[in-house]
mmCIF file with all atom_site columns, C-alpha atoms in Angstrom:
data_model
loop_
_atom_site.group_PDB
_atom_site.id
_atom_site.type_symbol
_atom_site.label_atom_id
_atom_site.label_alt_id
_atom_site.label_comp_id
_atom_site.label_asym_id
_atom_site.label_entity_id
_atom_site.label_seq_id
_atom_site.pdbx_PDB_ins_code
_atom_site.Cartn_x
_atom_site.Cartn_y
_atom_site.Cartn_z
_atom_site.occupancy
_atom_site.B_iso_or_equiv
_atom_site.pdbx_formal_charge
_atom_site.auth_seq_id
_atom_site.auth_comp_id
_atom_site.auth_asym_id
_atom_site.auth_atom_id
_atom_site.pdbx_PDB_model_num
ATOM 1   C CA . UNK A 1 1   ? 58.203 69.743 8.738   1.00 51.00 ? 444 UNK A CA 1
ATOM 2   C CA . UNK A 1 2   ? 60.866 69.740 5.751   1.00 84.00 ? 445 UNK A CA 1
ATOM 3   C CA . UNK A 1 3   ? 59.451 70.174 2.178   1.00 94.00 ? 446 UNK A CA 1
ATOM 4   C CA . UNK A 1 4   ? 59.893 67.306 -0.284  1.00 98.00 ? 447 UNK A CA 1
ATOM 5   C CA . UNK A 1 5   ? 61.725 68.244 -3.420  1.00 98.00 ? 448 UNK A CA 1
ATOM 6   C CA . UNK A 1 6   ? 60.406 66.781 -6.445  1.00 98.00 ? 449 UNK A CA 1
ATOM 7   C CA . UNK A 1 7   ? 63.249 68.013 -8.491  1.00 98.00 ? 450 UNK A CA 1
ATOM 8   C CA . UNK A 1 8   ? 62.667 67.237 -12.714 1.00 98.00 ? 451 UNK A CA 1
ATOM 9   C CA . UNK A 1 9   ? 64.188 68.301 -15.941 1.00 98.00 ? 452 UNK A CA 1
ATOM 10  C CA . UNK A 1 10  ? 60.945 68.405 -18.876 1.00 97.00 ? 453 UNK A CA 1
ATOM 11  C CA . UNK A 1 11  ? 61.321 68.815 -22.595 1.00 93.00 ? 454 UNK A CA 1
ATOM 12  C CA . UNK A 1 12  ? 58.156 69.465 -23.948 1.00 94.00 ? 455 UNK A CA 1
ATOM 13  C CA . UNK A 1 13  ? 56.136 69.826 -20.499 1.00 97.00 ? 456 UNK A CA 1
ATOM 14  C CA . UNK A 1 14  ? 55.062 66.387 -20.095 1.00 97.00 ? 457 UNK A CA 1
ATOM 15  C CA . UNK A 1 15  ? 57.070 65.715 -17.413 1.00 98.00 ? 458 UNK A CA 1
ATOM 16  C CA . UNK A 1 16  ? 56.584 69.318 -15.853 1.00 98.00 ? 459 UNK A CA 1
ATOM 17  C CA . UNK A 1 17  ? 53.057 68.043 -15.196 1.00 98.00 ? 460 UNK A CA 1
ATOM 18  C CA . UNK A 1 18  ? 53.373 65.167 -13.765 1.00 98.00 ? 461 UNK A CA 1
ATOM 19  C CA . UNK A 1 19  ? 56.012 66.754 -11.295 1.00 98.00 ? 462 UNK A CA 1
ATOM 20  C CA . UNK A 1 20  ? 53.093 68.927 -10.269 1.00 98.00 ? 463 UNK A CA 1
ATOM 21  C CA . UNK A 1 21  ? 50.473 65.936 -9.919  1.00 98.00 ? 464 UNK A CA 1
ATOM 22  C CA . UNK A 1 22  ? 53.101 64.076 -7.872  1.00 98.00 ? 465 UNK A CA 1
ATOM 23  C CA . UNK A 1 23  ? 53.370 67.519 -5.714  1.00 98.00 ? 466 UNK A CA 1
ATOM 24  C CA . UNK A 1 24  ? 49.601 67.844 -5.362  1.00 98.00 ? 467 UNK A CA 1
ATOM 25  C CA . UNK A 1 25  ? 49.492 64.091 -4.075  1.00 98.00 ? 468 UNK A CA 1
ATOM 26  C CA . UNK A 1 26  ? 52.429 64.869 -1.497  1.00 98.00 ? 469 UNK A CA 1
ATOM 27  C CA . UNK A 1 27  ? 50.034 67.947 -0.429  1.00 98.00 ? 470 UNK A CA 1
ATOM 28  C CA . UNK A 1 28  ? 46.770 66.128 -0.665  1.00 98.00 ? 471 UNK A CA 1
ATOM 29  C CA . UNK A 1 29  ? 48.933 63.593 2.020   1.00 97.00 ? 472 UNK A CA 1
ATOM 30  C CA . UNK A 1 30  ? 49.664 66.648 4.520   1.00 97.00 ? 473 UNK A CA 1
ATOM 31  C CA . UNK A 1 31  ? 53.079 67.327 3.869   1.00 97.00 ? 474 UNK A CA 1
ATOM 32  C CA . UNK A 1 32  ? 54.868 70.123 2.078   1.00 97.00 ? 475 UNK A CA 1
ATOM 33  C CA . UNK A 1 33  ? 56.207 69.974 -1.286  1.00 98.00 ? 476 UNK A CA 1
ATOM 34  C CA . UNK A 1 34  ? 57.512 71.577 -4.104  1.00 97.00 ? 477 UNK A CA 1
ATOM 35  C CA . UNK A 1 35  ? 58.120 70.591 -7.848  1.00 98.00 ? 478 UNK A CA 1
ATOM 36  C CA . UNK A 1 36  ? 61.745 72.404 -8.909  1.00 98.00 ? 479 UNK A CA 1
ATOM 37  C CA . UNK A 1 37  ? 63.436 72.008 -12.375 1.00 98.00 ? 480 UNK A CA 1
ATOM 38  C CA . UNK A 1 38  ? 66.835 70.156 -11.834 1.00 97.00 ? 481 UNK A CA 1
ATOM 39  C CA . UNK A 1 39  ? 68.280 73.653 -13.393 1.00 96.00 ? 482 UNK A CA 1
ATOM 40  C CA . UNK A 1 40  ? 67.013 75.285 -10.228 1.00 96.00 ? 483 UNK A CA 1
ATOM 41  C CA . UNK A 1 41  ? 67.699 72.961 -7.429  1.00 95.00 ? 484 UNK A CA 1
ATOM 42  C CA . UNK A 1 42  ? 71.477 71.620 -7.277  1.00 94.00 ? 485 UNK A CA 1
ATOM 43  C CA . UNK A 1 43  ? 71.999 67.545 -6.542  1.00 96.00 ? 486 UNK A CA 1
ATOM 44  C CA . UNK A 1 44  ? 74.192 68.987 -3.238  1.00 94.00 ? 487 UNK A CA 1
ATOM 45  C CA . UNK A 1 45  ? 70.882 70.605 -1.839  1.00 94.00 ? 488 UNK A CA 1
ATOM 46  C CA . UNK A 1 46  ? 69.012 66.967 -1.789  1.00 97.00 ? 489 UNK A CA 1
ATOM 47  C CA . UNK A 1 47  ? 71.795 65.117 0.692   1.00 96.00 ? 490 UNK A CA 1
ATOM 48  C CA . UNK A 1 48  ? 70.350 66.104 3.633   1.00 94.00 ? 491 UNK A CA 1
ATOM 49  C CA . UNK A 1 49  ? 66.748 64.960 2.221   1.00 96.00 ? 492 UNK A CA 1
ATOM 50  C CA . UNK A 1 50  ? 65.950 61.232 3.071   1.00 96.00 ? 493 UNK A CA 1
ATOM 51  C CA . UNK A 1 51  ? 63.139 61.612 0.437   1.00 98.00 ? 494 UNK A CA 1
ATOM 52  C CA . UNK A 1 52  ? 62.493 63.201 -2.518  1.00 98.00 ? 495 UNK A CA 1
ATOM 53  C CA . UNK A 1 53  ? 61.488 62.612 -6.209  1.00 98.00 ? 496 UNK A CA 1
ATOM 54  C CA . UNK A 1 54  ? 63.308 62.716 -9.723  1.00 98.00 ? 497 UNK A CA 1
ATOM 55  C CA . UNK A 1 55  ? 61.819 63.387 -13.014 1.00 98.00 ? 498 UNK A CA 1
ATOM 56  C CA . UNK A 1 56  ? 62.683 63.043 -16.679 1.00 97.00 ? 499 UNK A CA 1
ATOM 57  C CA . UNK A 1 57  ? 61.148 61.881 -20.077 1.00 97.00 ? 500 UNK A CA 1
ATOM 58  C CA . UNK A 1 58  ? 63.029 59.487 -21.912 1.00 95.00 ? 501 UNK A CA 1
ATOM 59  C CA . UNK A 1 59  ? 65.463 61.072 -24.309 1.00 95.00 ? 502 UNK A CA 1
ATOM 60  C CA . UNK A 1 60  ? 67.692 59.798 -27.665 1.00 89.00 ? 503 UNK A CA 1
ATOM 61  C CA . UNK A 1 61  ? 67.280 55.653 -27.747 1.00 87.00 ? 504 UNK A CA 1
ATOM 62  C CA . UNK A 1 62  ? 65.943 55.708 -23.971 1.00 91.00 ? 505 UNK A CA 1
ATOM 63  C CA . UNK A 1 63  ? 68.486 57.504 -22.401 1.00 94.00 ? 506 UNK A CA 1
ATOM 64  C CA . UNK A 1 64  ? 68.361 60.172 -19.608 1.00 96.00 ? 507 UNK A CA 1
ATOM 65  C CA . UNK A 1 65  ? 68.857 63.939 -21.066 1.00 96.00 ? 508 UNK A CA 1
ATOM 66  C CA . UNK A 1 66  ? 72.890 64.477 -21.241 1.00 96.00 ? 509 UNK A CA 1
ATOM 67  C CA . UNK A 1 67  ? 73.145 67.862 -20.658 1.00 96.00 ? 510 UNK A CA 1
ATOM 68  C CA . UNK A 1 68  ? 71.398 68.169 -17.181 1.00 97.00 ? 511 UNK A CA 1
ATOM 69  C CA . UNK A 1 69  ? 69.841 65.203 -15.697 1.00 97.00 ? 512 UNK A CA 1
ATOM 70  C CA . UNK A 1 70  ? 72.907 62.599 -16.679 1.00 97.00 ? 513 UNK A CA 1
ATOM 71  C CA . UNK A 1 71  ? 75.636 65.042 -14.114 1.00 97.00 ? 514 UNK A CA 1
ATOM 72  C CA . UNK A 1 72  ? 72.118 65.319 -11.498 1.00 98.00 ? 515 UNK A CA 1
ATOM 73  C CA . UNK A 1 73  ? 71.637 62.008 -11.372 1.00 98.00 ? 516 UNK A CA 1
ATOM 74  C CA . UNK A 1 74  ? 75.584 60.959 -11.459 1.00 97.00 ? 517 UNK A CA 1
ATOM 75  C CA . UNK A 1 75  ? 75.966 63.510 -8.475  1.00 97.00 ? 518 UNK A CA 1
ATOM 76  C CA . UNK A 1 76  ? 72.956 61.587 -6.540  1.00 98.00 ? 519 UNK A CA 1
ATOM 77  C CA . UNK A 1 77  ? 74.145 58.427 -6.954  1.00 97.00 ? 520 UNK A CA 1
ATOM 78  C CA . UNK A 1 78  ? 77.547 59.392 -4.785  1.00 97.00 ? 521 UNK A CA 1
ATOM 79  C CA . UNK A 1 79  ? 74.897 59.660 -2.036  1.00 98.00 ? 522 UNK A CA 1
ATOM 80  C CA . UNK A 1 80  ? 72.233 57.945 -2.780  1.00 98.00 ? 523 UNK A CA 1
ATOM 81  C CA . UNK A 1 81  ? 72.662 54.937 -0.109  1.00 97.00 ? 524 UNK A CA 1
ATOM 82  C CA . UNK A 1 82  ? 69.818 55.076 2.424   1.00 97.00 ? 525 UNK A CA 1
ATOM 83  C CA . UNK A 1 83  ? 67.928 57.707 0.585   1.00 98.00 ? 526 UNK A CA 1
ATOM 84  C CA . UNK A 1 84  ? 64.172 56.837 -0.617  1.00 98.00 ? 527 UNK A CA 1
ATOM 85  C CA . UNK A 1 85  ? 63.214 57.570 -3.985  1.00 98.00 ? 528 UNK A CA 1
ATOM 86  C CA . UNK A 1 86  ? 60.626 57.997 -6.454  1.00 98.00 ? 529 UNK A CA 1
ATOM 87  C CA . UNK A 1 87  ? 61.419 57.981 -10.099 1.00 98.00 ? 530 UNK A CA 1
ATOM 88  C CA . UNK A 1 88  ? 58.918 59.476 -12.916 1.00 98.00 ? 531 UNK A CA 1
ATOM 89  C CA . UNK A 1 89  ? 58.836 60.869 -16.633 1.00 97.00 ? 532 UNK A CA 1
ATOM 90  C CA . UNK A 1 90  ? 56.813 60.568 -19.786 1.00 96.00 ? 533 UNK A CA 1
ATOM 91  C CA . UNK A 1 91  ? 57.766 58.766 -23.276 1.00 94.00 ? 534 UNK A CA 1
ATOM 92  C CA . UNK A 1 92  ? 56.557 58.690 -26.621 1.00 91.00 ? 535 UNK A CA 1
ATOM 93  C CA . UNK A 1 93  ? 58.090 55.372 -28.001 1.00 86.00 ? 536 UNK A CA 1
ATOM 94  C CA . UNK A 1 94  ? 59.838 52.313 -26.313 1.00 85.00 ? 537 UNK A CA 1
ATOM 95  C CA . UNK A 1 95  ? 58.953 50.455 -23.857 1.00 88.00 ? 538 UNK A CA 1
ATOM 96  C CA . UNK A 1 96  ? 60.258 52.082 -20.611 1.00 91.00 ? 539 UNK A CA 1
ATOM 97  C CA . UNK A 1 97  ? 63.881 50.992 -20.690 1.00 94.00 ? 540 UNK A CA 1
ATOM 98  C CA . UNK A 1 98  ? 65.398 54.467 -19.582 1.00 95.00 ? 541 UNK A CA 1
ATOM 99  C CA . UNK A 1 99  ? 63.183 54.244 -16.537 1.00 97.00 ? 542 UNK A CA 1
ATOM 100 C CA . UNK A 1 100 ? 64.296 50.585 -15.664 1.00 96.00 ? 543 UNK A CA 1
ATOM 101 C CA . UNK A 1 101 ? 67.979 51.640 -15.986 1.00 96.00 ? 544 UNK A CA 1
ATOM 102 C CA . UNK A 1 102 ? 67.624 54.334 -14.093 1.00 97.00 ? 545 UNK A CA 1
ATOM 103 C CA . UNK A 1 103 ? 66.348 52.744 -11.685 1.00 97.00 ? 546 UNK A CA 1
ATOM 104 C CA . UNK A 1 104 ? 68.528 50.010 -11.205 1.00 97.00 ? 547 UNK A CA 1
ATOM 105 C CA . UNK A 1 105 ? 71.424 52.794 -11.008 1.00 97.00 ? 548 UNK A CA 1
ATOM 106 C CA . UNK A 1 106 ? 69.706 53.922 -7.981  1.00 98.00 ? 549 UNK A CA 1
ATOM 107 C CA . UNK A 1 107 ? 69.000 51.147 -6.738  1.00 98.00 ? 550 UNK A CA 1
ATOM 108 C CA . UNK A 1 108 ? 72.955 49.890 -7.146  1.00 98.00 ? 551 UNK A CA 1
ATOM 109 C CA . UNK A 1 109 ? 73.646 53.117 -5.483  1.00 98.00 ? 552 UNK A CA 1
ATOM 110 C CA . UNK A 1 110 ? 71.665 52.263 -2.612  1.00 98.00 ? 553 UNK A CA 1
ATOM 111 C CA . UNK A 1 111 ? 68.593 53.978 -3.207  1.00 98.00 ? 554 UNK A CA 1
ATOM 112 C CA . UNK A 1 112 ? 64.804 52.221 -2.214  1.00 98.00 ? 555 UNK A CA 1
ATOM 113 C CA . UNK A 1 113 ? 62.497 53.379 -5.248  1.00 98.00 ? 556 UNK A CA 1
ATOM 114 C CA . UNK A 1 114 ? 59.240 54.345 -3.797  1.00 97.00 ? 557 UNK A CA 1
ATOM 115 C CA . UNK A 1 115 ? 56.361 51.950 -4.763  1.00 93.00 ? 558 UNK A CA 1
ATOM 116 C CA . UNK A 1 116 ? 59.358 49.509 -6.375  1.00 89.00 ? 559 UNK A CA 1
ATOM 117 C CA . UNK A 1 117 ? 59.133 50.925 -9.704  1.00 92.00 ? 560 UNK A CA 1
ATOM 118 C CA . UNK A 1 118 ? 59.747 54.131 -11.422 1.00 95.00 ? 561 UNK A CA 1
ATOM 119 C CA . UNK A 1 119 ? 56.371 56.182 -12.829 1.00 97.00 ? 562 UNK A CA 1
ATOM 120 C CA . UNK A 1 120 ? 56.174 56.288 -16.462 1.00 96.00 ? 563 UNK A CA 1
ATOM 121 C CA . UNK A 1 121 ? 53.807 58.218 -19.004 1.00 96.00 ? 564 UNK A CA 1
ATOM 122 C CA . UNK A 1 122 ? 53.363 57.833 -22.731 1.00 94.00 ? 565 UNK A CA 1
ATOM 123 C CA . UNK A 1 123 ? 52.903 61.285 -23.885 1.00 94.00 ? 566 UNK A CA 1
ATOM 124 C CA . UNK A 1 124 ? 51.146 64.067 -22.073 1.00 95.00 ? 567 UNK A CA 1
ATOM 125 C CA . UNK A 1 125 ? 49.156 62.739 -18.923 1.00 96.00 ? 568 UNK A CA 1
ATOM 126 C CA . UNK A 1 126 ? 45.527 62.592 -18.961 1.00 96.00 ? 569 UNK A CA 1
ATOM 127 C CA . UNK A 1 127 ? 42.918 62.026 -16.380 1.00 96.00 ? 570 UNK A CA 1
ATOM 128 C CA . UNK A 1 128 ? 44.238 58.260 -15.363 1.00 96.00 ? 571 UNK A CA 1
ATOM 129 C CA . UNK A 1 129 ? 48.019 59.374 -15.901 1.00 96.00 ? 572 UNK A CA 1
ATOM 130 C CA . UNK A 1 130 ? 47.385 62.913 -13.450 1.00 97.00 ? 573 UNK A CA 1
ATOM 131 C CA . UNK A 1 131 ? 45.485 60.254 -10.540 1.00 98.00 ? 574 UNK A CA 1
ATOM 132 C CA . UNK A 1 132 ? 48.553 57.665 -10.978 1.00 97.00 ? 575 UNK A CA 1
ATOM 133 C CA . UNK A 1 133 ? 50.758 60.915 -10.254 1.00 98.00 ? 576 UNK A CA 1
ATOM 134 C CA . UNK A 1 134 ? 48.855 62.150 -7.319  1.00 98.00 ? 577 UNK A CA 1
ATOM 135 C CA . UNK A 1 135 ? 49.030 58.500 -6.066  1.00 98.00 ? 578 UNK A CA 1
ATOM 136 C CA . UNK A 1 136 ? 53.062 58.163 -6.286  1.00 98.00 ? 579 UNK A CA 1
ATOM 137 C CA . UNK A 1 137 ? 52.714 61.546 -4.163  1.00 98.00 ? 580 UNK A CA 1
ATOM 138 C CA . UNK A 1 138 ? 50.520 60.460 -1.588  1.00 98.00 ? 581 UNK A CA 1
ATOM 139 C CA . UNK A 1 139 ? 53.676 57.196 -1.462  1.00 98.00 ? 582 UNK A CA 1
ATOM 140 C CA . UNK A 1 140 ? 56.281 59.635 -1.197  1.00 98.00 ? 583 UNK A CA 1
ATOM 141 C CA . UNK A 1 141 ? 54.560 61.812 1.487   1.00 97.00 ? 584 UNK A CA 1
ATOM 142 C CA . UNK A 1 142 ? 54.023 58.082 3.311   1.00 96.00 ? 585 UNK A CA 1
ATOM 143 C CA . UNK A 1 143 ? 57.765 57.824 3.795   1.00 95.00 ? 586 UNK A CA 1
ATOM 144 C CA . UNK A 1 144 ? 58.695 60.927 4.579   1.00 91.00 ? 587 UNK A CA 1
#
């Protein structure tokens, strides 16, 4: 059994725990998993990996963080096509549109987002965010 990568980049932490929630749903689900920050794992090692999950809080005017996640996700995208994916990552203003563009990108690349929609936070997760996280797992574990 391969491990599923939930691979995530987290400024303040927020993100961090969901990545963990998401990993303990995976596990609760009977597969193995492991939450890596994108400065860890490289986009190369997830081509092989016909699921796996991407994480990061919105950033500037709802915008993916430049210095790491933009090249990740950029690199992804090149092989995205058949791969299923589940998108995720906390905000504290806006309405979500970083998570709707990046999921269209994946989807243009030729990604299937797991549960149709990308998993947003506002702020640090509590109870009902942690449960929504474990839940996306438990989906990602279903189509591995």
């Amino acid at each position: 059994m391969s491990e599923i990568i939930v691979a995530y980049w987290s400024g303040t932490g927020n993100t961090q725990m969901m990545a963990k929630s998401i990993v303990k749903g995976i596990q609760d689900a009977g597969k193995e998993a492991k939450a890596l920050p994108m400065e860890a794992v490289s986009a190369s090692e997830l081509k092989d990996c016909p699921v796996f999950a991407l994480g990061c809080p919105a950033m500037g005017a709802e915008e993916l963080e430049e210095g790491t996640v933009e090249p990740f996700v950029t690199e992804v995208e090149g092989f995205a096509t058949g791969k299923k994916i589940a998108l995720f990552g906390s905000y504290d203003w806006g309405d979500g549109e970083w998570m709707r563009t990046w999921q269209e990108r994946m989807e243009n690349a030729g990604a299937r987002i797991i549960d149709r929609e990308g998993l947003i936070c506002h702020g640090t997760p509590d109870a009902e965010g942690e449960a929504e996280c474990e839940a996306l797992g438990k989906a990602i574990a279903q189509e591995a």
